[in-house]
Amino acid sequence: MQNELSSEMTELTRLDHIILQNGGKTVNTERLPIFLQISKNERSLSLEELQFEIGRLRQEVALHQEAQKVLMKLFNDTRDVYQLLRGALMKAASRCTRDTSFLELAYNVQDAGLMIQESLHGVSEKLTISESKHLQTLGISLDDTKGKDFSVF
């Protein structure tokens, strides 16, 4: 009975095989006897290595928090643009004179476009800076001397 339960728990799906072939691990593959044996033979990390790993994980969390913050700003800016456009369309639809309505609509759409462009540029720039800081803490430096990574047109 125990062997049946054990073999049932380590049954791999097609996706598990694909992930394993590409160097990844899943919960199912880690339960295979060969991986269990390997984990028993691995040496424990030293205190210094664990502290380094904790620092690395903190930097990664900081990167994700910064990304969340700037993406939420993008979301809020996008919502503001949507409300601006919706208001402009409602005003244009309710007015009788087409010429002034169209001009007002055109200016509002132009303003909305500029808001979107500024917001995307700011988010892209902040994410690039955060990513760069994160990579530097890992000892990876990217040569972005021209600043092209965050150019939004």
PDB file of C-alpha atoms in Angstrom:
ATOM      1  CA  MET A   1       0.000   0.000   0.000  1.00  0.00           C
ATOM      2  CA  GLN A   2       2.808   2.430   0.895  1.00  0.00           C
ATOM      3  CA  ASN A   3       4.630   1.676  -2.403  1.00  0.00           C
ATOM      4  CA  GLU A   4       1.425   2.315  -4.364  1.00  0.00           C
ATOM      5  CA  LEU A   5       1.004   5.675  -2.634  1.00  0.00           C
ATOM      6  CA  SER A   6       4.660   6.536  -3.183  1.00  0.00           C
ATOM      7  CA  SER A   7       4.598   5.661  -6.890  1.00  0.00           C
ATOM      8  CA  GLU A   8       1.323   7.525  -7.316  1.00  0.00           C
ATOM      9  CA  MET A   9       2.813  10.676  -5.789  1.00  0.00           C
ATOM     10  CA  THR A  10       5.831  10.601  -8.111  1.00  0.00           C
ATOM     11  CA  GLU A  11       3.876  10.092 -11.326  1.00  0.00           C
ATOM     12  CA  LEU A  12       5.043  12.688 -13.802  1.00  0.00           C
ATOM     13  CA  THR A  13       2.830  14.531 -16.217  1.00  0.00           C
ATOM     14  CA  ARG A  14       3.801  15.559 -19.728  1.00  0.00           C
ATOM     15  CA  LEU A  15       4.397  19.095 -18.449  1.00  0.00           C
ATOM     16  CA  ASP A  16       6.701  17.738 -15.700  1.00  0.00           C
ATOM     17  CA  HIS A  17       8.780  15.979 -18.379  1.00  0.00           C
ATOM     18  CA  ILE A  18       9.038  19.129 -20.487  1.00  0.00           C
ATOM     19  CA  ILE A  19      10.078  21.232 -17.493  1.00  0.00           C
ATOM     20  CA  LEU A  20      12.629  18.611 -16.424  1.00  0.00           C
ATOM     21  CA  GLN A  21      14.093  18.397 -19.952  1.00  0.00           C
ATOM     22  CA  ASN A  22      14.615  22.163 -19.920  1.00  0.00           C
ATOM     23  CA  GLY A  23      16.490  22.120 -16.617  1.00  0.00           C
ATOM     24  CA  GLY A  24      13.602  23.028 -14.334  1.00  0.00           C
ATOM     25  CA  LYS A  25      12.014  21.232 -11.413  1.00  0.00           C
ATOM     26  CA  THR A  26       8.456  20.717 -10.278  1.00  0.00           C
ATOM     27  CA  VAL A  27       7.034  19.366  -7.055  1.00  0.00           C
ATOM     28  CA  ASN A  28       6.482  16.031  -8.789  1.00  0.00           C
ATOM     29  CA  THR A  29      10.039  15.768 -10.109  1.00  0.00           C
ATOM     30  CA  GLU A  30      11.508  16.644  -6.718  1.00  0.00           C
ATOM     31  CA  ARG A  31       9.637  13.657  -5.240  1.00  0.00           C
ATOM     32  CA  LEU A  32      11.404  11.205  -7.573  1.00  0.00           C
ATOM     33  CA  PRO A  33      13.767   8.867  -5.688  1.00  0.00           C
ATOM     34  CA  ILE A  34      16.816  10.107  -7.607  1.00  0.00           C
ATOM     35  CA  PHE A  35      16.179  13.743  -6.620  1.00  0.00           C
ATOM     36  CA  LEU A  36      15.447  12.772  -3.027  1.00  0.00           C
ATOM     37  CA  GLN A  37      18.800  10.968  -2.891  1.00  0.00           C
ATOM     38  CA  ILE A  38      20.608  13.949  -4.390  1.00  0.00           C
ATOM     39  CA  SER A  39      19.077  16.299  -1.821  1.00  0.00           C
ATOM     40  CA  LYS A  40      20.230  13.998   0.997  1.00  0.00           C
ATOM     41  CA  ASN A  41      23.811  14.171  -0.259  1.00  0.00           C
ATOM     42  CA  GLU A  42      23.917  17.967  -0.714  1.00  0.00           C
ATOM     43  CA  ARG A  43      25.946  19.900   1.794  1.00  0.00           C
ATOM     44  CA  SER A  44      24.329  22.459   4.041  1.00  0.00           C
ATOM     45  CA  LEU A  45      24.927  26.115   3.307  1.00  0.00           C
ATOM     46  CA  SER A  46      27.170  28.083   5.622  1.00  0.00           C
ATOM     47  CA  LEU A  47      25.892  31.020   7.649  1.00  0.00           C
ATOM     48  CA  GLU A  48      27.679  33.416   5.300  1.00  0.00           C
ATOM     49  CA  GLU A  49      26.080  31.784   2.233  1.00  0.00           C
ATOM     50  CA  LEU A  50      22.649  31.919   3.865  1.00  0.00           C
ATOM     51  CA  GLN A  51      23.112  35.604   4.723  1.00  0.00           C
ATOM     52  CA  PHE A  52      24.133  36.308   1.129  1.00  0.00           C
ATOM     53  CA  GLU A  53      21.049  34.452  -0.128  1.00  0.00           C
ATOM     54  CA  ILE A  54      18.824  36.426   2.255  1.00  0.00           C
ATOM     55  CA  GLY A  55      20.340  39.671   0.953  1.00  0.00           C
ATOM     56  CA  ARG A  56      19.792  38.571  -2.624  1.00  0.00           C
ATOM     57  CA  LEU A  57      16.182  37.673  -1.896  1.00  0.00           C
ATOM     58  CA  ARG A  58      15.612  41.021  -0.171  1.00  0.00           C
ATOM     59  CA  GLN A  59      16.935  42.813  -3.249  1.00  0.00           C
ATOM     60  CA  GLU A  60      14.631  40.751  -5.436  1.00  0.00           C
ATOM     61  CA  VAL A  61      11.643  41.591  -3.235  1.00  0.00           C
ATOM     62  CA  ALA A  62      12.610  45.285  -3.386  1.00  0.00           C
ATOM     63  CA  LEU A  63      12.725  45.063  -7.192  1.00  0.00           C
ATOM     64  CA  HIS A  64       9.265  43.514  -7.320  1.00  0.00           C
ATOM     65  CA  GLN A  65       7.881  46.090  -4.878  1.00  0.00           C
ATOM     66  CA  GLU A  66       9.265  48.920  -6.991  1.00  0.00           C
ATOM     67  CA  ALA A  67       7.828  47.321 -10.122  1.00  0.00           C
ATOM     68  CA  GLN A  68       4.441  47.016  -8.439  1.00  0.00           C
ATOM     69  CA  LYS A  69       4.563  50.665  -7.369  1.00  0.00           C
ATOM     70  CA  VAL A  70       5.354  52.012 -10.838  1.00  0.00           C
ATOM     71  CA  LEU A  71       2.893  49.680 -12.543  1.00  0.00           C
ATOM     72  CA  MET A  72       0.145  50.844 -10.170  1.00  0.00           C
ATOM     73  CA  LYS A  73       1.016  54.421 -11.126  1.00  0.00           C
ATOM     74  CA  LEU A  74       0.687  53.426 -14.775  1.00  0.00           C
ATOM     75  CA  PHE A  75      -2.684  51.854 -14.010  1.00  0.00           C
ATOM     76  CA  ASN A  76      -3.887  55.018 -12.266  1.00  0.00           C
ATOM     77  CA  ASP A  77      -2.625  57.221 -15.102  1.00  0.00           C
ATOM     78  CA  THR A  78      -4.366  54.990 -17.633  1.00  0.00           C
ATOM     79  CA  ARG A  79      -7.599  55.232 -15.656  1.00  0.00           C
ATOM     80  CA  ASP A  80      -7.274  59.046 -15.635  1.00  0.00           C
ATOM     81  CA  VAL A  81      -6.761  59.046 -19.410  1.00  0.00           C
ATOM     82  CA  TYR A  82      -9.800  56.827 -19.867  1.00  0.00           C
ATOM     83  CA  GLN A  83     -11.931  59.192 -17.780  1.00  0.00           C
ATOM     84  CA  LEU A  84     -10.617  62.189 -19.713  1.00  0.00           C
ATOM     85  CA  LEU A  85     -11.473  60.579 -23.050  1.00  0.00           C
ATOM     86  CA  ARG A  86     -14.870  59.387 -21.854  1.00  0.00           C
ATOM     87  CA  GLY A  87     -15.730  62.875 -20.616  1.00  0.00           C
ATOM     88  CA  ALA A  88     -14.595  64.436 -23.876  1.00  0.00           C
ATOM     89  CA  LEU A  89     -16.670  62.007 -25.931  1.00  0.00           C
ATOM     90  CA  MET A  90     -19.751  62.625 -23.780  1.00  0.00           C
ATOM     91  CA  LYS A  91     -19.369  66.400 -24.142  1.00  0.00           C
ATOM     92  CA  ALA A  92     -18.859  66.119 -27.888  1.00  0.00           C
ATOM     93  CA  ALA A  93     -21.909  63.897 -28.266  1.00  0.00           C
ATOM     94  CA  SER A  94     -24.169  66.184 -26.218  1.00  0.00           C
ATOM     95  CA  ARG A  95     -23.312  69.461 -27.987  1.00  0.00           C
ATOM     96  CA  CYS A  96     -25.009  70.613 -31.110  1.00  0.00           C
ATOM     97  CA  THR A  97     -22.194  72.539 -32.775  1.00  0.00           C
ATOM     98  CA  ARG A  98     -19.856  70.086 -34.353  1.00  0.00           C
ATOM     99  CA  ASP A  99     -16.902  72.422 -34.898  1.00  0.00           C
ATOM    100  CA  THR A 100     -16.294  73.330 -31.258  1.00  0.00           C
ATOM    101  CA  SER A 101     -17.071  69.793 -30.061  1.00  0.00           C
ATOM    102  CA  PHE A 102     -14.585  68.328 -32.483  1.00  0.00           C
ATOM    103  CA  LEU A 103     -11.851  70.799 -31.487  1.00  0.00           C
ATOM    104  CA  GLU A 104     -12.422  70.107 -27.801  1.00  0.00           C
ATOM    105  CA  LEU A 105     -12.373  66.381 -28.442  1.00  0.00           C
ATOM    106  CA  ALA A 106      -9.165  66.704 -30.482  1.00  0.00           C
ATOM    107  CA  TYR A 107      -7.423  68.663 -27.699  1.00  0.00           C
ATOM    108  CA  ASN A 108      -8.544  66.180 -25.048  1.00  0.00           C
ATOM    109  CA  VAL A 109      -7.322  63.253 -27.125  1.00  0.00           C
ATOM    110  CA  GLN A 110      -4.005  65.046 -27.652  1.00  0.00           C
ATOM    111  CA  ASP A 111      -3.703  65.625 -23.882  1.00  0.00           C
ATOM    112  CA  ALA A 112      -4.556  61.972 -23.236  1.00  0.00           C
ATOM    113  CA  GLY A 113      -1.879  60.859 -25.679  1.00  0.00           C
ATOM    114  CA  LEU A 114       0.711  63.019 -23.948  1.00  0.00           C
ATOM    115  CA  MET A 115      -0.341  61.657 -20.544  1.00  0.00           C
ATOM    116  CA  ILE A 116       0.035  58.090 -21.785  1.00  0.00           C
ATOM    117  CA  GLN A 117       3.434  58.821 -23.329  1.00  0.00           C
ATOM    118  CA  GLU A 118       4.744  60.508 -20.153  1.00  0.00           C
ATOM    119  CA  SER A 119       3.408  57.742 -17.953  1.00  0.00           C
ATOM    120  CA  LEU A 120       4.915  54.966 -20.069  1.00  0.00           C
ATOM    121  CA  HIS A 121       8.242  56.770 -20.222  1.00  0.00           C
ATOM    122  CA  GLY A 122       8.306  57.235 -16.434  1.00  0.00           C
ATOM    123  CA  VAL A 123       7.358  53.629 -15.715  1.00  0.00           C
ATOM    124  CA  SER A 124       9.880  52.287 -18.206  1.00  0.00           C
ATOM    125  CA  GLU A 125      12.647  54.465 -16.787  1.00  0.00           C
ATOM    126  CA  LYS A 126      11.915  53.521 -13.166  1.00  0.00           C
ATOM    127  CA  LEU A 127      11.709  49.804 -13.969  1.00  0.00           C
ATOM    128  CA  THR A 128      15.012  49.987 -15.843  1.00  0.00           C
ATOM    129  CA  ILE A 129      16.703  51.734 -12.914  1.00  0.00           C
ATOM    130  CA  SER A 130      15.295  49.197 -10.439  1.00  0.00           C
ATOM    131  CA  GLU A 131      16.368  46.289 -12.605  1.00  0.00           C
ATOM    132  CA  SER A 132      19.839  47.768 -13.010  1.00  0.00           C
ATOM    133  CA  LYS A 133      20.228  48.183  -9.243  1.00  0.00           C
ATOM    134  CA  HIS A 134      19.077  44.608  -8.732  1.00  0.00           C
ATOM    135  CA  LEU A 135      21.505  43.255 -11.309  1.00  0.00           C
ATOM    136  CA  GLN A 136      24.369  45.270  -9.784  1.00  0.00           C
ATOM    137  CA  THR A 137      23.719  43.683  -6.389  1.00  0.00           C
ATOM    138  CA  LEU A 138      24.058  40.315  -8.113  1.00  0.00           C
ATOM    139  CA  GLY A 139      27.324  41.416  -9.723  1.00  0.00           C
ATOM    140  CA  ILE A 140      25.881  41.705 -13.233  1.00  0.00           C
ATOM    141  CA  SER A 141      26.474  44.937 -15.099  1.00  0.00           C
ATOM    142  CA  LEU A 142      24.750  45.907 -18.310  1.00  0.00           C
ATOM    143  CA  ASP A 143      26.180  48.517 -20.625  1.00  0.00           C
ATOM    144  CA  ASP A 144      23.312  50.903 -21.295  1.00  0.00           C
ATOM    145  CA  THR A 145      25.294  54.065 -21.882  1.00  0.00           C
ATOM    146  CA  LYS A 146      22.899  55.321 -24.528  1.00  0.00           C
ATOM    147  CA  GLY A 147      19.786  54.949 -22.356  1.00  0.00           C
ATOM    148  CA  LYS A 148      17.842  53.246 -25.107  1.00  0.00           C
ATOM    149  CA  ASP A 149      16.208  50.715 -22.782  1.00  0.00           C
ATOM    150  CA  PHE A 150      13.640  53.199 -21.574  1.00  0.00           C
ATOM    151  CA  SER A 151      12.971  55.316 -24.618  1.00  0.00           C
ATOM    152  CA  VAL A 152       9.238  55.495 -25.320  1.00  0.00           C
ATOM    153  CA  PHE A 153       7.981  57.329 -28.367  1.00  0.00           C
TER     154      PHE A 153
END
